[in-house]
XYZ file of C-alpha atoms in Angstrom:
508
model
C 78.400 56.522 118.422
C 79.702 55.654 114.499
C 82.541 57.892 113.927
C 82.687 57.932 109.720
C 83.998 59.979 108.884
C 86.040 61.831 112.225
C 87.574 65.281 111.595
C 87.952 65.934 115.390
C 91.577 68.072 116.476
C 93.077 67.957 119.908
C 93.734 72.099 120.653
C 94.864 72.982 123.816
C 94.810 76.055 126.338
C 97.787 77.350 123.767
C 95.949 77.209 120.554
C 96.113 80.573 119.757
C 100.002 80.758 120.263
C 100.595 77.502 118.812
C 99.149 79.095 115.441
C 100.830 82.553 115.868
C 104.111 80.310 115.541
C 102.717 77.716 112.922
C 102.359 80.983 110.621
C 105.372 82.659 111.595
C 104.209 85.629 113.478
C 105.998 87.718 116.272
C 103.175 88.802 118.632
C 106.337 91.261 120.265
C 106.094 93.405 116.999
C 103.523 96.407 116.139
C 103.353 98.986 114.086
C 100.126 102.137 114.354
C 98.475 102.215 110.325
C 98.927 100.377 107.093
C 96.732 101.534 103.988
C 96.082 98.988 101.333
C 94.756 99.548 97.302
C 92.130 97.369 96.814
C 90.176 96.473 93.821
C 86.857 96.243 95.375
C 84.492 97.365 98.389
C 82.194 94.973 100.449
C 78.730 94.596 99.155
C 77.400 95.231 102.681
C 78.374 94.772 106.102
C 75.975 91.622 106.419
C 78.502 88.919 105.228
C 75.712 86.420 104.996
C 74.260 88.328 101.924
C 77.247 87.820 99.828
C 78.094 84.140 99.125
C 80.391 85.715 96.607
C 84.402 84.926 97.437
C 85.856 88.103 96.666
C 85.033 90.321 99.694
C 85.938 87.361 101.858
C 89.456 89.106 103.189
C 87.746 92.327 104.296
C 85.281 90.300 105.905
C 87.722 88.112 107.786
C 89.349 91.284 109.265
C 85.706 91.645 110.602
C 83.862 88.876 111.272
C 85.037 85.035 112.925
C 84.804 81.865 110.627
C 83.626 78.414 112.837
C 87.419 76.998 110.787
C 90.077 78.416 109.447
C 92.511 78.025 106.121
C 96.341 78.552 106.777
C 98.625 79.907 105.031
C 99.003 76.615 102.645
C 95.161 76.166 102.570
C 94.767 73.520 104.882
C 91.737 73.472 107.361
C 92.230 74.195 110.653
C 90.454 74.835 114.175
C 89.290 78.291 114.539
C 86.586 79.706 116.609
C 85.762 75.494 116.458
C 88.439 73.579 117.926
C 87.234 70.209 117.285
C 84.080 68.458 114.969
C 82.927 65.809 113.819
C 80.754 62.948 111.676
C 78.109 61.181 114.501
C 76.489 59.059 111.469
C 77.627 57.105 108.660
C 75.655 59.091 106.065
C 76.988 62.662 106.788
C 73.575 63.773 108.174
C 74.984 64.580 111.532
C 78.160 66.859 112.548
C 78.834 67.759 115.887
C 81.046 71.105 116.582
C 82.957 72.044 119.946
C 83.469 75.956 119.883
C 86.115 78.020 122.283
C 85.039 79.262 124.868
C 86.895 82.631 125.379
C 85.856 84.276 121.898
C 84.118 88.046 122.203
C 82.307 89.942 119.755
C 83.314 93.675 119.595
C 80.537 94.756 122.169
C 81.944 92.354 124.729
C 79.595 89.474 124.677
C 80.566 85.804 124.507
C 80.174 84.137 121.423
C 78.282 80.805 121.771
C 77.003 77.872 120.400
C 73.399 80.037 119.699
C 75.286 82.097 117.768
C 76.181 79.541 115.610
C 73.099 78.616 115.521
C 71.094 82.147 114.822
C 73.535 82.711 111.956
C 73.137 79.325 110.142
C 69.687 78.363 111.117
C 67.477 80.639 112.767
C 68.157 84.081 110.308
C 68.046 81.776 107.372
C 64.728 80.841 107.951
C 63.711 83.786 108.672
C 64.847 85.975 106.054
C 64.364 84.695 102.311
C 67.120 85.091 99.837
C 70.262 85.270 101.794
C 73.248 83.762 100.034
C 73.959 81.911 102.670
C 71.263 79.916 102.475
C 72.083 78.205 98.874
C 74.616 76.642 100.693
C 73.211 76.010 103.827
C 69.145 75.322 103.000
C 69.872 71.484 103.872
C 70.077 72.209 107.482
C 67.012 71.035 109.198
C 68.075 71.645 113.184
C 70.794 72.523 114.704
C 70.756 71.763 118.704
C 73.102 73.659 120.858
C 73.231 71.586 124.358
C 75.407 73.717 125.979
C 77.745 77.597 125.342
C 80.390 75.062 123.619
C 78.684 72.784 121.671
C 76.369 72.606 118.114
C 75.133 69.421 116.457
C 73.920 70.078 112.925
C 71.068 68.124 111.092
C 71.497 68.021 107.499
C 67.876 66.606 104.935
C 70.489 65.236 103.113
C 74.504 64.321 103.089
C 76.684 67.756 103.109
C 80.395 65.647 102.962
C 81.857 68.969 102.630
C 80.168 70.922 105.293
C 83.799 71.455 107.461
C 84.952 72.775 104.570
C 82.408 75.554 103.817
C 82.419 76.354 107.593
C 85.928 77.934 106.693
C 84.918 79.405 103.169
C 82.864 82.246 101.720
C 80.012 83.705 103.524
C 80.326 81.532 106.925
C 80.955 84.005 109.557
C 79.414 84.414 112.706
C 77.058 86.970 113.737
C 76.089 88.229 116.779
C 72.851 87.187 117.987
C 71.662 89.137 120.351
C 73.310 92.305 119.291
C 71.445 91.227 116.018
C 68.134 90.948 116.952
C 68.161 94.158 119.509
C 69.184 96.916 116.569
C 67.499 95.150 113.946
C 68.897 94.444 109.944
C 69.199 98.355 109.439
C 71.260 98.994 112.912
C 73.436 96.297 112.140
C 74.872 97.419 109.019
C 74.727 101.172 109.424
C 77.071 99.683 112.808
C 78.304 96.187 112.435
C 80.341 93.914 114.750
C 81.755 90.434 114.684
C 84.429 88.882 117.043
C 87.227 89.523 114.232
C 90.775 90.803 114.687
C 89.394 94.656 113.816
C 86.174 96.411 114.735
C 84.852 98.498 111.831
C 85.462 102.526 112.872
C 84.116 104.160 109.223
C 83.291 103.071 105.817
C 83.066 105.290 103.113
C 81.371 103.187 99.978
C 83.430 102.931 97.530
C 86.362 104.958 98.965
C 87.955 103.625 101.746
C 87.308 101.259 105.166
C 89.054 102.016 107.935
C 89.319 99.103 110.730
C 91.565 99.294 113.976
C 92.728 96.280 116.281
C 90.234 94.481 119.038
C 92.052 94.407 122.067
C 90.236 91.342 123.144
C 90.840 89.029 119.961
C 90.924 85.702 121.242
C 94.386 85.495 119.377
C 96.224 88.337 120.582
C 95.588 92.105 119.297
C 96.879 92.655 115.887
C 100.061 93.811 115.534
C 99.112 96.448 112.533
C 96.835 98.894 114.919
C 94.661 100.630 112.049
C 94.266 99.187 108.620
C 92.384 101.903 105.795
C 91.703 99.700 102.961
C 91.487 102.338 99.771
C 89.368 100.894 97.187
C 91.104 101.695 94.443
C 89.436 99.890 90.900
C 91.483 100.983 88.341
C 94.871 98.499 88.729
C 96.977 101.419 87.011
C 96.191 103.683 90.305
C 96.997 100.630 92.228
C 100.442 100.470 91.225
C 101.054 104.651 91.054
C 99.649 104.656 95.131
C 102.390 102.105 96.439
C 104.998 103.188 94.433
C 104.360 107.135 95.670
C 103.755 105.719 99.103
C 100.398 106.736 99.131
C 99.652 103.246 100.484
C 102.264 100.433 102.358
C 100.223 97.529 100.210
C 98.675 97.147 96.608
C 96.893 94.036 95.548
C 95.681 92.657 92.334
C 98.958 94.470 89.994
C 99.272 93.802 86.491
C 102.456 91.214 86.358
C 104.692 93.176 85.176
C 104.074 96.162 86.994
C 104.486 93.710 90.400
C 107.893 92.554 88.852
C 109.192 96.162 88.362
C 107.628 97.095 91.429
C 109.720 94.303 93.325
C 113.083 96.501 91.970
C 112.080 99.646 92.984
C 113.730 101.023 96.525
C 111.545 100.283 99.778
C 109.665 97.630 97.928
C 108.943 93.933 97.752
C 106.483 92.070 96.039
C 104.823 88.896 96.343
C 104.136 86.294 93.237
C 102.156 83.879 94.540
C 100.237 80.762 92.373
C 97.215 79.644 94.061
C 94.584 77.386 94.505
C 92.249 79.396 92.481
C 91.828 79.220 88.490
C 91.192 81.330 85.541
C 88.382 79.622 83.674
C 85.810 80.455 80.607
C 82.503 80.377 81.823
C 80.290 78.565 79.055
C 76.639 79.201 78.323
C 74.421 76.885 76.569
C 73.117 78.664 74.220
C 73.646 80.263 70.708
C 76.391 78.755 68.921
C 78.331 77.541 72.011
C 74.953 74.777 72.252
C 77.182 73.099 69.591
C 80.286 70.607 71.616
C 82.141 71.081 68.093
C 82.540 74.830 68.506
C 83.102 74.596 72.739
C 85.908 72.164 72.006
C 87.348 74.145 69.164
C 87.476 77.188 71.450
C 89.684 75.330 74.169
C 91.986 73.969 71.440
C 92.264 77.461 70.087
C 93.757 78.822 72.904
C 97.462 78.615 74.160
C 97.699 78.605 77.475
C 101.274 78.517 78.184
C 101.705 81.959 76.045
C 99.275 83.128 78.612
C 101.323 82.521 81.346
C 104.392 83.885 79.978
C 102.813 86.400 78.775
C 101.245 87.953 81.713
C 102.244 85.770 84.380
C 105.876 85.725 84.055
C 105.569 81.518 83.349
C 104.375 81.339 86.530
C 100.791 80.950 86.631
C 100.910 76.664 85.411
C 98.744 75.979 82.779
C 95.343 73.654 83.426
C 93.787 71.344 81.474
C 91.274 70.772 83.969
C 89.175 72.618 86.893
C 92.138 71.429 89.583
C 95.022 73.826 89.830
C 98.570 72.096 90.940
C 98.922 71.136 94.823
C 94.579 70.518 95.018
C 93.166 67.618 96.279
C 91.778 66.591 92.545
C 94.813 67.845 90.505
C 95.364 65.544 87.128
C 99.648 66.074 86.168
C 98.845 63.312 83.524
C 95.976 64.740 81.662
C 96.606 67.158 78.689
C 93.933 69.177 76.392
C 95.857 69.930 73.376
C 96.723 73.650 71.609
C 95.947 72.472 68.200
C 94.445 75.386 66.115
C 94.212 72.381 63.181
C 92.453 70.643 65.248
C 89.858 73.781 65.978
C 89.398 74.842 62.820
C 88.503 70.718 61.794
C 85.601 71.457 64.650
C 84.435 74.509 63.065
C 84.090 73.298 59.761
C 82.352 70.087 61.245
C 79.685 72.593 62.891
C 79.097 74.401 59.743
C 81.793 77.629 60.521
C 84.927 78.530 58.454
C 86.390 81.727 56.598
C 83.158 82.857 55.118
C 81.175 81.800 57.803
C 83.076 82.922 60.910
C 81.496 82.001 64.450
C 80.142 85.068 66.345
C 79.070 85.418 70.094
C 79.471 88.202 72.808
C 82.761 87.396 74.885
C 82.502 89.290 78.717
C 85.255 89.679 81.160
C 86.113 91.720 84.318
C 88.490 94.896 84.273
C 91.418 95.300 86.441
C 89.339 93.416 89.475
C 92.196 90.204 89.179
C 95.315 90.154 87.744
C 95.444 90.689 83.954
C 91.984 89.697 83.352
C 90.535 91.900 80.385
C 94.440 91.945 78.482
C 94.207 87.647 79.073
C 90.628 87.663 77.471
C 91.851 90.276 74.762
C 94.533 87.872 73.997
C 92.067 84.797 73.986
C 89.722 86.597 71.290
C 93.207 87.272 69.065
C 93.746 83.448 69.790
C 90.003 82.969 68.451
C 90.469 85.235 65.265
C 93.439 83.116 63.919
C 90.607 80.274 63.371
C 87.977 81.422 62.557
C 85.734 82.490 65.736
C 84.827 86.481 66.463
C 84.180 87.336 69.651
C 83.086 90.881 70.298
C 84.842 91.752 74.077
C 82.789 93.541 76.872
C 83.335 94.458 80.136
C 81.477 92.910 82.692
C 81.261 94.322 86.648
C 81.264 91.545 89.492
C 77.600 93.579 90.217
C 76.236 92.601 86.981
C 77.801 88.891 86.930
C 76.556 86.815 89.632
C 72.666 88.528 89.309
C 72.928 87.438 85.561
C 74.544 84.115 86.033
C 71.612 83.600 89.108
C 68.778 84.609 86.467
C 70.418 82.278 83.691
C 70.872 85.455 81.591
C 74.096 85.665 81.072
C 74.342 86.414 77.740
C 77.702 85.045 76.473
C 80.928 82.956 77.510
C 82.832 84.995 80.181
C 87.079 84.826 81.212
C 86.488 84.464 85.172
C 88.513 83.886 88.069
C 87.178 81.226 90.113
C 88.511 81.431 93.973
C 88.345 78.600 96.143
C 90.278 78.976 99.504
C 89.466 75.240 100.042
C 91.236 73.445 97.367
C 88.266 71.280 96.939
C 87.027 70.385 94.035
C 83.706 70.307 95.334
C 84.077 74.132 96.287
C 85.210 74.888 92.159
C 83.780 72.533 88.982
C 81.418 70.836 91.775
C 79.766 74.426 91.945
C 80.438 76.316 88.822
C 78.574 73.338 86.858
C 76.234 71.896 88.852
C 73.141 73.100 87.698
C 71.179 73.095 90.865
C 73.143 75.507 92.179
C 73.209 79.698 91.752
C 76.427 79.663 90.370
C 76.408 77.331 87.828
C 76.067 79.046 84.110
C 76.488 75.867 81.694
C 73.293 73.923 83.351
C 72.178 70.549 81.715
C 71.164 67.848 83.426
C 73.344 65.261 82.216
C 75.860 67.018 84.575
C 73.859 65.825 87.400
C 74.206 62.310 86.462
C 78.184 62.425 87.052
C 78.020 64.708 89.713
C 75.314 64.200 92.471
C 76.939 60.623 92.947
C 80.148 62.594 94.159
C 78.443 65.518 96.243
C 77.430 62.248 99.004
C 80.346 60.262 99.120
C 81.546 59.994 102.474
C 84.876 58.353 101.653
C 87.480 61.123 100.639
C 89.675 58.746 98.316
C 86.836 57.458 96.436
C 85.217 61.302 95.969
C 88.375 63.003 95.032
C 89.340 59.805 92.400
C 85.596 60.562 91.337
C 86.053 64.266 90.332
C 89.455 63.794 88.664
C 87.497 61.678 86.153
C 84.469 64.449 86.263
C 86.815 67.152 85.801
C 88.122 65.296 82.552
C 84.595 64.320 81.493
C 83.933 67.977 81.620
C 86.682 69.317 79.776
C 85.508 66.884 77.124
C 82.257 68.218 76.863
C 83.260 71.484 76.406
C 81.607 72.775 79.175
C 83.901 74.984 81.199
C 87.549 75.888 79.651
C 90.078 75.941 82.168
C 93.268 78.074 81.071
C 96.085 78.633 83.722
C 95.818 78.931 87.507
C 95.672 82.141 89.493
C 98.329 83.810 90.628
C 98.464 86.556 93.595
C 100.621 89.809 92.538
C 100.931 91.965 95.297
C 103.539 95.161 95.986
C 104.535 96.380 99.388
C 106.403 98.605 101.450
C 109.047 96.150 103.340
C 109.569 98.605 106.486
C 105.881 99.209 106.886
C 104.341 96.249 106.038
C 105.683 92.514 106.085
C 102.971 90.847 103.787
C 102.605 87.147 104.191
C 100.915 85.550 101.117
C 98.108 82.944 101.502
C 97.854 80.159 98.535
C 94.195 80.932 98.522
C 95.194 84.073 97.695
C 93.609 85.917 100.399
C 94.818 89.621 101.908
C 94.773 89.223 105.521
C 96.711 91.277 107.546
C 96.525 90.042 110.690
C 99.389 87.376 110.163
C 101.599 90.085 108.678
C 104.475 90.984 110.291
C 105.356 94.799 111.237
């Protein structure tokens, strides 16, 4: 047996303890309900229909991951305590799973499990979004409860790291197949820290604590997430005590927040990154007018202007403390510079550039004010951008159909910290997320997507990232930032640098 590429972790009898301390929890403490504002409401109940990252925490509270991302984003054993490479190609990963992990109607979770969530349903129901990241599985064999070994058509380098990332959670086989699609989301269960008691679409989810979580039982008894869209609301809920935790606050309603009596709040950068989606068409096909974009904008008035300075600024898809981050590389604020670009493509005073500009409202931190501020940024030299709102409903269906119809402000989450799992997505244009799509993207990238040797693959997307930038073809601006508010008696929030509201590792 070739071990190339080894992964495998030693986890004892004690795991789950051992990680209740790593993350600083008291199992002693408890506390009966915590409500929570938050910006959005799950798609669905069937996890492996959204591929999308920003349900992911309300899904976690639900539903078990095969691994797991710590508080610091690093990848740990989970419901799998141990995996690894079998080939030297990356064709061939072999999982051990626990063996005391229940789903909410008491049955075992095992290997065919595993298996009827990322083979068996995916063949047999077309157009999950699971499947776009998990169509190269050809077999998976399941020798015994414990054990999986997955066959990949090609190399997936990176498959560990999507089995802890959007859209990989384990369903429940049998309880799947008896009550059907329909049964399963009008009543869904996972082997998750809550069981689902009532969901009101688009008003509130209410969750309460499985007493046989292979962890331990939560410590917060009953969570009611409110789904509260309108950030404003947000901020008037927790500071009337209407609700012990708001997420997603404007900055500097999370800073005044922080002073106000009974509160804390939590400003958090993360691995994730506020970006311009490009499209290739109109005048954006030009790389004169991309570029003069990017150097149009100032990024570090951004962050001091709605981040407080603390959201750094990027000149590439890595944010500070990835794998693939690039300290010595710097894209220039030169307006002189943009305006030279313009004129180059045949734009200036009389001849201004003109597209449709589209970002999301209130769903992240200061999105719409940062893209408002961009298109002022764009005015000074020469480039109108008319500014529309665009819901996360209407974005990835566009962006899947290629019909996006201009350059977007986005906030591109990636729990991981790999770079694969951000530019190695967003602009590869075989994949559904990718809105600039040419092929000579392919050339530079596909080479990285099978390299089994991590040094080599992460020096490899540094220079892609840069390569990128240079082309115009996605504009980073500044990394994200988590702002949450919270009641300190009622609710001891931990933050997560992927950003990520999960309440089981808060303290009460």
């Amino acid at each position: 047996m070739i071990h190339r590429r080894q992964f495998t972790q030693s986890v004892s009898t004690g795991l789950a303890g051992l990680l209740l301390a790593q993350w600083g929890l008291d199992a002693s403490a408890a506390t009966e309900q915590v409500r929570i504002a938050y910006p959005i409401d799950v798609p669905s109940w069937d996890p492996s229909r959204s591929a999308a990252p920003n349900p992911t925490a309300l899904f976690k509270c639900v539903f078990d991951q095969p691994l797991e991302y710590t508080a610091d984003s690093t990848l740990q054993p989970g419901v799998v305590t141990a995996w690894e490479w079998l080939d030297k190609e990356g064709l061939v990963l072999q999982l051990d799973l626990r063996d005391d992990v229940y789903f909410h109607n008491g049955d075992k979770l095992t290997s065919a499990d595993f298996k009827f969530t990322f083979f068996e349903r995916l063949r047999a129901e077309k157009g999950l979004q699971l499947s776009f990241i998990w169509s190269g599985i050809t077999a998976i064999d399941t020798p015994t409860p414990k054990r999986a070994i997955v066959r990949f058509a090609k190399p997936m380098v990176t498959a560990p790291q999507f089995l802890g990332y959007s859209a990989a959670f384990i369903l429940p086989k049998a309880y799947f197949e008896k009550v059907g699609l329909d049964g399963f989301l009008a009543k869904p269960i996972g082997s998750g820290p809550y069981r689902l008691v009532d969901h009101q679409r688009d008003a509130s989810i209410t969750l309460e604590a499985f007493d046989k979580y292979w962890r331990g039982p939560a410590k917060i008894k009953r969570l009611v997430f409110q789904v509260v869209k309108d950030p404003t609301t947000r901020v008037s809920a927790v500071q009337s005590g209407q609700v012990q935790v708001a997420v997603a606050l404007p900055m500097r309603e999370a800073l005044r927040l922080g002073q106000s009596k009974g509160l804390a709040n939590s400003l958090t950068p993360t691995v994730d990154t506020y970006l311009i989606q490009m499209v290739n068409s109109g005048p954006l096909v030009d790389r004169n007018v991309r570029l003069a974009m990017h150097h149009a904008i100032d990024k570090q008035a951004i962050s001091k202007a709605f981040f407080n300075g603390i959201a750094a600024p990027l000149s590439t898809a890595a944010a500070p403390g990835t794998p693939a981050y690039a300290p010595d590389y710097r894209f220039a604020f030169d307006t002189a510079q943009a305006q030279a670009l313009l004129k180059a493509a045949g734009y200036g005073p009389q001849k201004p550039v003109q597209f449709r500009f589209f970002a999301t409202n209130g769903i992240y931190p200061n999105d719409f004010e940062i893209a408002r501020a961009i298109v002022q940024m764009w005015k000074k030299v020469g480039i109108e951008a008319a500014l529309e709102v665009i819901e996360t409903a209407q974005y990835y269906p566009k962006v899947q159909a290629g019909k996006l119809e201009g350059p977007t402000l986005w906030f591109w989450t990636n729990a991981t910290g790999d770079p694969e799992l951000s530019a190695g997505y967003y602009l590869d244009p075989k994949k559904s997320f990718s809105v600039w799509r040419s092929a000579d993207v392919s050339t530079q990238l596909d080479p990285l997507l099978v390299e089994l040797d991590d040094r080599k693959r992460i020096e490899g997307y540094r220079k892609f990232h840069v390569w990128a930038v240079e082309q115009g073809y996605s504009l980073p601006l500044v990394q994200g930032v988590s702002t949450v508010a919270y009641a300190k008696a009622e609710a001891a929030y931990r933050p997560f640098k992927n950003g990520w509201i999960l309440p089981y590792y808060w303290q009460a």
